[in-house]
PDB file of C-alpha atoms and ligand atoms in Angstrom:
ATOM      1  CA  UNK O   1      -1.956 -24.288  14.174  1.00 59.00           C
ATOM      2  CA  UNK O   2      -0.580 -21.772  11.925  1.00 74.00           C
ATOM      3  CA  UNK O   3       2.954 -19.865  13.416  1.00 89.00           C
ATOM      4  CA  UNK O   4       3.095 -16.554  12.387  1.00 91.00           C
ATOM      5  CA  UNK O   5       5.644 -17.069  10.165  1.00 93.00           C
ATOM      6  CA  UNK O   6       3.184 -19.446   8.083  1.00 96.00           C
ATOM      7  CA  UNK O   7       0.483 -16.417   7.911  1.00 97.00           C
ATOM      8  CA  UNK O   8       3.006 -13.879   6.411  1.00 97.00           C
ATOM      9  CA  UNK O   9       4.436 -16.643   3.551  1.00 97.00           C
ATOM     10  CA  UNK O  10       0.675 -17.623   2.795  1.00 98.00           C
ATOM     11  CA  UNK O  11      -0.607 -14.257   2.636  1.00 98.00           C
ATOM     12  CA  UNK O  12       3.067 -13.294   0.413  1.00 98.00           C
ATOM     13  CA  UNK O  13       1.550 -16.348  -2.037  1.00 98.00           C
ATOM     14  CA  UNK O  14      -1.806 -15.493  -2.310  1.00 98.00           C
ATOM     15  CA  UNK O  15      -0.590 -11.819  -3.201  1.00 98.00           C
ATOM     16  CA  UNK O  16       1.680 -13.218  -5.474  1.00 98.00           C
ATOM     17  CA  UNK O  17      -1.331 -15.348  -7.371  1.00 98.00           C
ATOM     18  CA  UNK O  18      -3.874 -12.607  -7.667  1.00 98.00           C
ATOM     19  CA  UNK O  19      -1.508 -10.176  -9.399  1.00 98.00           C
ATOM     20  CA  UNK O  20       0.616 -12.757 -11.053  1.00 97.00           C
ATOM     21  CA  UNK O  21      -0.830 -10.696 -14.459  1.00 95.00           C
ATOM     22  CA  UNK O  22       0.005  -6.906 -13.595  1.00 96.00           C
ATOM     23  CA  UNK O  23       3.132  -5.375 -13.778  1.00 96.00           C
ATOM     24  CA  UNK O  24       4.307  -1.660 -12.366  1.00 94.00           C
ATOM     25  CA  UNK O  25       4.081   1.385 -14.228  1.00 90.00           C
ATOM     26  CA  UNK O  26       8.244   1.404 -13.760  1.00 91.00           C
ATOM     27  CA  UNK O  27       9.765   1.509 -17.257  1.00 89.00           C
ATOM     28  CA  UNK O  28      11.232  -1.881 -17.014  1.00 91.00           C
ATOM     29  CA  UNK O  29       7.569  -3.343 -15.886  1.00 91.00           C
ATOM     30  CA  UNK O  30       8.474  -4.758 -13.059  1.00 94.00           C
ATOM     31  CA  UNK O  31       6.399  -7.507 -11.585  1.00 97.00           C
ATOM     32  CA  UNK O  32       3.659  -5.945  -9.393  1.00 97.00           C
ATOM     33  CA  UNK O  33       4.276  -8.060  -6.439  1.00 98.00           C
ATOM     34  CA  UNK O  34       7.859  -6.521  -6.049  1.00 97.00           C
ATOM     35  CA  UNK O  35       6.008  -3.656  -4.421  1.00 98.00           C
ATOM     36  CA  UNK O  36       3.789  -5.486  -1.687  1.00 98.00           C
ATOM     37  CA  UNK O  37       6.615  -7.767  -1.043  1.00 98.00           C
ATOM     38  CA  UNK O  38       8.473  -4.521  -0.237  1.00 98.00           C
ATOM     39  CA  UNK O  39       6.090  -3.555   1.863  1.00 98.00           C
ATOM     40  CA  UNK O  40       6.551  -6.110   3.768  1.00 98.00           C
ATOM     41  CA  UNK O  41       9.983  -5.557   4.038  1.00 98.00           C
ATOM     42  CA  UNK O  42      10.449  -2.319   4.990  1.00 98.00           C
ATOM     43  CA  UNK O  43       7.752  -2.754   7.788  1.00 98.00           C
ATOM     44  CA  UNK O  44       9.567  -6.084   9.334  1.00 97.00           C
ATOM     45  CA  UNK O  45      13.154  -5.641   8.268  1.00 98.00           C
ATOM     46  CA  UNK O  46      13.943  -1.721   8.760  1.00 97.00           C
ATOM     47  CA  UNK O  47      10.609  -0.644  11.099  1.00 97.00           C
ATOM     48  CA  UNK O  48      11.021  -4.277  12.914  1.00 97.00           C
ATOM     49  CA  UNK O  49       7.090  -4.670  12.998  1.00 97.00           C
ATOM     50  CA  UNK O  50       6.236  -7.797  13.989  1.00 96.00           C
ATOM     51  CA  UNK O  51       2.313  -8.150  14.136  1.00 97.00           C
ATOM     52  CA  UNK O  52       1.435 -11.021  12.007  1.00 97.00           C
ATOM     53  CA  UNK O  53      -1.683  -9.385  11.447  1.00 98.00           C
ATOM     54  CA  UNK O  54      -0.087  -6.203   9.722  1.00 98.00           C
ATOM     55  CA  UNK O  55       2.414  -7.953   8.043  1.00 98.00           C
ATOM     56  CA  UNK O  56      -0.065  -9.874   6.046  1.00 98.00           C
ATOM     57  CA  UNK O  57      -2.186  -7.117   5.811  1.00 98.00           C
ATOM     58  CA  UNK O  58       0.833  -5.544   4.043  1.00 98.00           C
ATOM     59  CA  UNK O  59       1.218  -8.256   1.221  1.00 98.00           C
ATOM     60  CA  UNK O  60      -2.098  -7.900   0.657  1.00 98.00           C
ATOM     61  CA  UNK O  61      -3.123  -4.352   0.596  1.00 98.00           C
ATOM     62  CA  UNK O  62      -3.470  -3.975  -3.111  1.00 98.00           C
ATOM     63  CA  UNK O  63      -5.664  -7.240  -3.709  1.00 98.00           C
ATOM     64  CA  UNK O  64      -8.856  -5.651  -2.899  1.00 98.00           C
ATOM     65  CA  UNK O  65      -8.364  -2.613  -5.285  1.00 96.00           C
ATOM     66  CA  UNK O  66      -6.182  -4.242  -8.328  1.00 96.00           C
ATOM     67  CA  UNK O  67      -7.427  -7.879  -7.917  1.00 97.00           C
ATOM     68  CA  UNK O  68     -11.043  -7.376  -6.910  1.00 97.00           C
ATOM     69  CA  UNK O  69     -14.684  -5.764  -8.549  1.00 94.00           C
ATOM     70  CA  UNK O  70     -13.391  -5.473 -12.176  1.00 93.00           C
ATOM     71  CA  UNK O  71     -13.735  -7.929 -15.421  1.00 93.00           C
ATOM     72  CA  UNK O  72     -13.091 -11.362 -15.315  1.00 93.00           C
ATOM     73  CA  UNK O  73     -11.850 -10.660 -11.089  1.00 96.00           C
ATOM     74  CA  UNK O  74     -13.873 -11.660  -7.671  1.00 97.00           C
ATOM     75  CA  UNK O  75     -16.252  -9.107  -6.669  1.00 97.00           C
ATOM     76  CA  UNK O  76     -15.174  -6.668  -3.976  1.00 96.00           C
ATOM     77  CA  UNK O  77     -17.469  -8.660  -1.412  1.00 97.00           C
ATOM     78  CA  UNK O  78     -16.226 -12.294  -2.760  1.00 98.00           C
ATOM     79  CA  UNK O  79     -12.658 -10.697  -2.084  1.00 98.00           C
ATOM     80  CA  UNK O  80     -13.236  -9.684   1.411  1.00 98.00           C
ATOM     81  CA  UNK O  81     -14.762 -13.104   2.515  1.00 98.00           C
ATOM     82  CA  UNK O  82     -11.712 -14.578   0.447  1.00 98.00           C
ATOM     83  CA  UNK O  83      -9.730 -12.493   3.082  1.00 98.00           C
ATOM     84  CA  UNK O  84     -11.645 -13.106   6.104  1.00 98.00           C
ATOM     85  CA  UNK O  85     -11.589 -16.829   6.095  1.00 98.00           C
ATOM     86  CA  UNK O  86      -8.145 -17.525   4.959  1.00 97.00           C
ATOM     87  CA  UNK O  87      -6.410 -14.914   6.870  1.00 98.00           C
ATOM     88  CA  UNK O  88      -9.137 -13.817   9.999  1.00 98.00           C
ATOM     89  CA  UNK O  89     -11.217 -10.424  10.172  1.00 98.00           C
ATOM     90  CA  UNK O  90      -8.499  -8.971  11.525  1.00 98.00           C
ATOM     91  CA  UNK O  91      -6.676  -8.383   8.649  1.00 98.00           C
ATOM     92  CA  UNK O  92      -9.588  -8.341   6.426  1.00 98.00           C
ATOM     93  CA  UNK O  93     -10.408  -4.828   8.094  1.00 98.00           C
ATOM     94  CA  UNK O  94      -6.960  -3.456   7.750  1.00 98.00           C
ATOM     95  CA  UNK O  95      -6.712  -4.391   4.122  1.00 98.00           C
ATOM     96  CA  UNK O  96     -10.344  -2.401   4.080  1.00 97.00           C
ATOM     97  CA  UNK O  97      -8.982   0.699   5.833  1.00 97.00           C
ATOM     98  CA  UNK O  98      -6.265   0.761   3.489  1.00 97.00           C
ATOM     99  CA  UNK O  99      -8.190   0.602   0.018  1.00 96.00           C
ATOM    100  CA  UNK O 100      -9.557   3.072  -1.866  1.00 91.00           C
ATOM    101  CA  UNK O 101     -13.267   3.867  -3.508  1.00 89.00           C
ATOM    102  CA  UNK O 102     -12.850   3.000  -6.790  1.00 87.00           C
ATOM    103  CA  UNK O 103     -15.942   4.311  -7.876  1.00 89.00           C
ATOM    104  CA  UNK O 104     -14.498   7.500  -6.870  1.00 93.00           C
ATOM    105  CA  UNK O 105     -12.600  10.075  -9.356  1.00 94.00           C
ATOM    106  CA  UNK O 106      -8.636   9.824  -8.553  1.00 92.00           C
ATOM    107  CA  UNK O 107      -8.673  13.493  -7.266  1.00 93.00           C
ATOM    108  CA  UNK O 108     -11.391  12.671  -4.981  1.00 95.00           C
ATOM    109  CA  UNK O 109     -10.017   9.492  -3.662  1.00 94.00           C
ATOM    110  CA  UNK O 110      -6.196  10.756  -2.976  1.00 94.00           C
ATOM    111  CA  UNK O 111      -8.181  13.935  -0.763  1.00 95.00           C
ATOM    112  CA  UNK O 112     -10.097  11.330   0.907  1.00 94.00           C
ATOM    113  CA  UNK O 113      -6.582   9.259   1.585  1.00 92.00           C
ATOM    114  CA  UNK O 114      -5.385  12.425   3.717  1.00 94.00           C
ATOM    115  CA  UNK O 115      -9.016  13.253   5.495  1.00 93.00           C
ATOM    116  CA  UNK O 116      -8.979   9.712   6.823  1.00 93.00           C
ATOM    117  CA  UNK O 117      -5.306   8.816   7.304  1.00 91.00           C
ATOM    118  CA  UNK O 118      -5.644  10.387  10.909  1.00 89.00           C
ATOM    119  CA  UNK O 119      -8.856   8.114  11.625  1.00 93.00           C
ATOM    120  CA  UNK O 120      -7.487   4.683  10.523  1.00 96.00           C
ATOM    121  CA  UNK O 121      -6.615   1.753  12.813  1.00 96.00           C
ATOM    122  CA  UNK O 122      -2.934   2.088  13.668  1.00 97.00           C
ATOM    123  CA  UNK O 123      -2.044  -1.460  11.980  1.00 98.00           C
ATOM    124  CA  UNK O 124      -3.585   0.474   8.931  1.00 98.00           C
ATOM    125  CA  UNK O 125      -1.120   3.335   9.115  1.00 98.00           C
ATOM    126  CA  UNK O 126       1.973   1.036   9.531  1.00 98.00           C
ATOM    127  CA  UNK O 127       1.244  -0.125   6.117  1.00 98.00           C
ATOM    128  CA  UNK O 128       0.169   3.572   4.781  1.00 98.00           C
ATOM    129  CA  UNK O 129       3.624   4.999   5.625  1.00 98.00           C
ATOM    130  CA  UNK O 130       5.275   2.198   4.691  1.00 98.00           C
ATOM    131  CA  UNK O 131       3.183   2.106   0.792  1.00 98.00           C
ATOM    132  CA  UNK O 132       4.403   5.901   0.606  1.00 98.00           C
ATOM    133  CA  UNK O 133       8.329   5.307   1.756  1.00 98.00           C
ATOM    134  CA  UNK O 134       8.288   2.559  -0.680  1.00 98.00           C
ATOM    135  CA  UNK O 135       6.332   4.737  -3.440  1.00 97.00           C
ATOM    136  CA  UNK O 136       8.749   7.631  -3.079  1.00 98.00           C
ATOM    137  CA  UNK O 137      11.631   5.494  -3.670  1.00 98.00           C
ATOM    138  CA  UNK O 138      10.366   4.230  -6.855  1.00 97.00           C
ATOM    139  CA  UNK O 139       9.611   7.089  -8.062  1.00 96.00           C
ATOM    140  CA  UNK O 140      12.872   9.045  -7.563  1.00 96.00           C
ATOM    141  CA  UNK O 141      14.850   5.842  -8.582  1.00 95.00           C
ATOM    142  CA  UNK O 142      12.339   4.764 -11.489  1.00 93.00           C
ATOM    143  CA  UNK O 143       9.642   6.380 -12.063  1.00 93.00           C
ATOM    144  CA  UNK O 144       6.644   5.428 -14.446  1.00 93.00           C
ATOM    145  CA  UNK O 145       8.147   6.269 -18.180  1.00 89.00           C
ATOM    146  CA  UNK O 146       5.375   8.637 -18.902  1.00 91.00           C
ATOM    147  CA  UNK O 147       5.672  11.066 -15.372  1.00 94.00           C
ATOM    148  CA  UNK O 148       6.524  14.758 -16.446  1.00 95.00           C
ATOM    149  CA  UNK O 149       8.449  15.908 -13.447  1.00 96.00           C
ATOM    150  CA  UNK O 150       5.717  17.993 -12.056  1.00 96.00           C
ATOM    151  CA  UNK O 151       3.824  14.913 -11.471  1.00 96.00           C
ATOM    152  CA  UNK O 152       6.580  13.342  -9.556  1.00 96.00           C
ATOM    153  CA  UNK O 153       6.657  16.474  -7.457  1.00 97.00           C
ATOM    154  CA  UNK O 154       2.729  16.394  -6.880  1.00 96.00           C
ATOM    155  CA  UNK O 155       3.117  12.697  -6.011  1.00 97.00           C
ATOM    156  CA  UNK O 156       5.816  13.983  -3.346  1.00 98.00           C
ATOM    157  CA  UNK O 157       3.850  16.717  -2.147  1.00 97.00           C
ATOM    158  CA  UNK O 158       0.582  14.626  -1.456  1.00 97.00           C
ATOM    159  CA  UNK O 159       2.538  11.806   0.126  1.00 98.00           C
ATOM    160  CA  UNK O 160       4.202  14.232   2.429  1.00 98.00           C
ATOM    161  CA  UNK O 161       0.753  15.806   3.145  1.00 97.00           C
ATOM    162  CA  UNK O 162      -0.296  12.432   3.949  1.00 97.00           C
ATOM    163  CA  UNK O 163       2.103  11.812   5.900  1.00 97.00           C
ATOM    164  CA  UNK O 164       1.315  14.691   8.529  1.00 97.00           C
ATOM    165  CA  UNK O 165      -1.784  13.518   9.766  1.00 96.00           C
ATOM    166  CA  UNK O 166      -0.129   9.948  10.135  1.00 95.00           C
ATOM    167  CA  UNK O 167       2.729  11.301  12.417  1.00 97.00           C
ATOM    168  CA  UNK O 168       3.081   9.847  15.615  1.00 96.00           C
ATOM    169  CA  UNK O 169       2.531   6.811  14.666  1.00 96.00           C
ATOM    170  CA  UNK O 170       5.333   4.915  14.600  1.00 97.00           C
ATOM    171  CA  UNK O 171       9.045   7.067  14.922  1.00 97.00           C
ATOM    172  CA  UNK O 172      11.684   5.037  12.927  1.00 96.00           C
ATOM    173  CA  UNK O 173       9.279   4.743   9.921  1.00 97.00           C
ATOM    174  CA  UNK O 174       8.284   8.679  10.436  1.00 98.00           C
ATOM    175  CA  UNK O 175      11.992   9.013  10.082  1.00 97.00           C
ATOM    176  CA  UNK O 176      12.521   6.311   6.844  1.00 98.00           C
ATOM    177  CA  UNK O 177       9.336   8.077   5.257  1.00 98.00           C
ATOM    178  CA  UNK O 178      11.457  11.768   5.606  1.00 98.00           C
ATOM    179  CA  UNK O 179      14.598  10.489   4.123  1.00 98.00           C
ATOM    180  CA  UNK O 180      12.819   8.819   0.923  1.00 98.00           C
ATOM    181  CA  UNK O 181      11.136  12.587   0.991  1.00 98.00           C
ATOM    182  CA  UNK O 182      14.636  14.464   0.995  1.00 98.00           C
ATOM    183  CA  UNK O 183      15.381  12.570  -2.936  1.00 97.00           C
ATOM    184  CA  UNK O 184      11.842  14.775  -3.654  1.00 96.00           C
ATOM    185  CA  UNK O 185      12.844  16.443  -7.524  1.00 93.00           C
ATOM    186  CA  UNK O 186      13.532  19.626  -8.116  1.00 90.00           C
TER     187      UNK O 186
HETATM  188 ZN1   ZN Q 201       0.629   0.069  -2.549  1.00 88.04          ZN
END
């Protein structure tokens, strides 16, 4: 019988796996699993969520859109069985809630984010809050080399639109997600 604690460090190494090969846009290149792992973190260490099922979900949010339906990777419907047996349907459907269209232009899919964010399961906006808390930190404390300050501020400015149609959700994160918003640049 798996303990919750052996769903969260299972679902931390199968992250880790599928994007052992793609680093962060950071200029240092950080390892992309830093930023699930994080994730992770701020939901169980400063929000003190402890659903198994959302924790997990957490360290694997990204797999479907970066490790799934491009060359050489799973398909997008290979990934979400992957998901479903290893880890239950569960948290195959809030990793689903929480990806994106890819087919979609990037304009298109970031409105979409904000029309839906209100409409998600509440697991799923646990781990939307805390992707744009730990987004907003990166960016303010290192930001992708080739951002122009205006697209730091646009980043801002969508997350905290985001944001609004996620609040009451969950207070304490509400309240991490507007202090990572006060380092917004000028
Ligand atoms: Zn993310």
């Amino acid at each position: 019988m798996d303990t919750a604690l052996t769903r969260v460090i299972d679902a931390i190494a199968f992250a880790a796996h599928a994007h052992r090969l793609q680093k962060r846009k950071d200029a240092e290149g950080t390892p992309y699993i830093n930023h699930p792992v994080e994730l992770v973190r701020i939901l169980a260490v400063e929000a003190r969520v402890q659903d198994t099922d959302v924790l997990c979900a957490a360290a694997l949010h990204d797999y479907l859109e970066d490790c799934c339906g491009g060359e050489g990777q799973p398909t997008l419907e290979e990934g979400r069985r992957m998901l479903e047996h290893r880890f239950g349907a569960s948290v195959r459907l809030l990793v689903e809630a929480v990806t994106d269209d890819k087919s979609l232009p990037k304009a298109e899919r970031k409105r979409l984010q904000v029309e839906h964010a209100a409409h998600i399961p509440e697991g799923a906006r646990l781990i939307k809050l805390a992707d744009k808390i730990a987004n907003l930190r990166d960016i303010a404390t290192s930001p992708p080399a080739d951002w122009p300050l205006y697209r730091r501020r646009d980043y801002f400015d969508w997350a905290g639109q985001l944001v609004d149609r996620l609040r009451g959700t969950h207070a304490a994160l509400e309240a991490v997600f507007d202090q990572a918003f006060a380092a917004r640049p000028v």
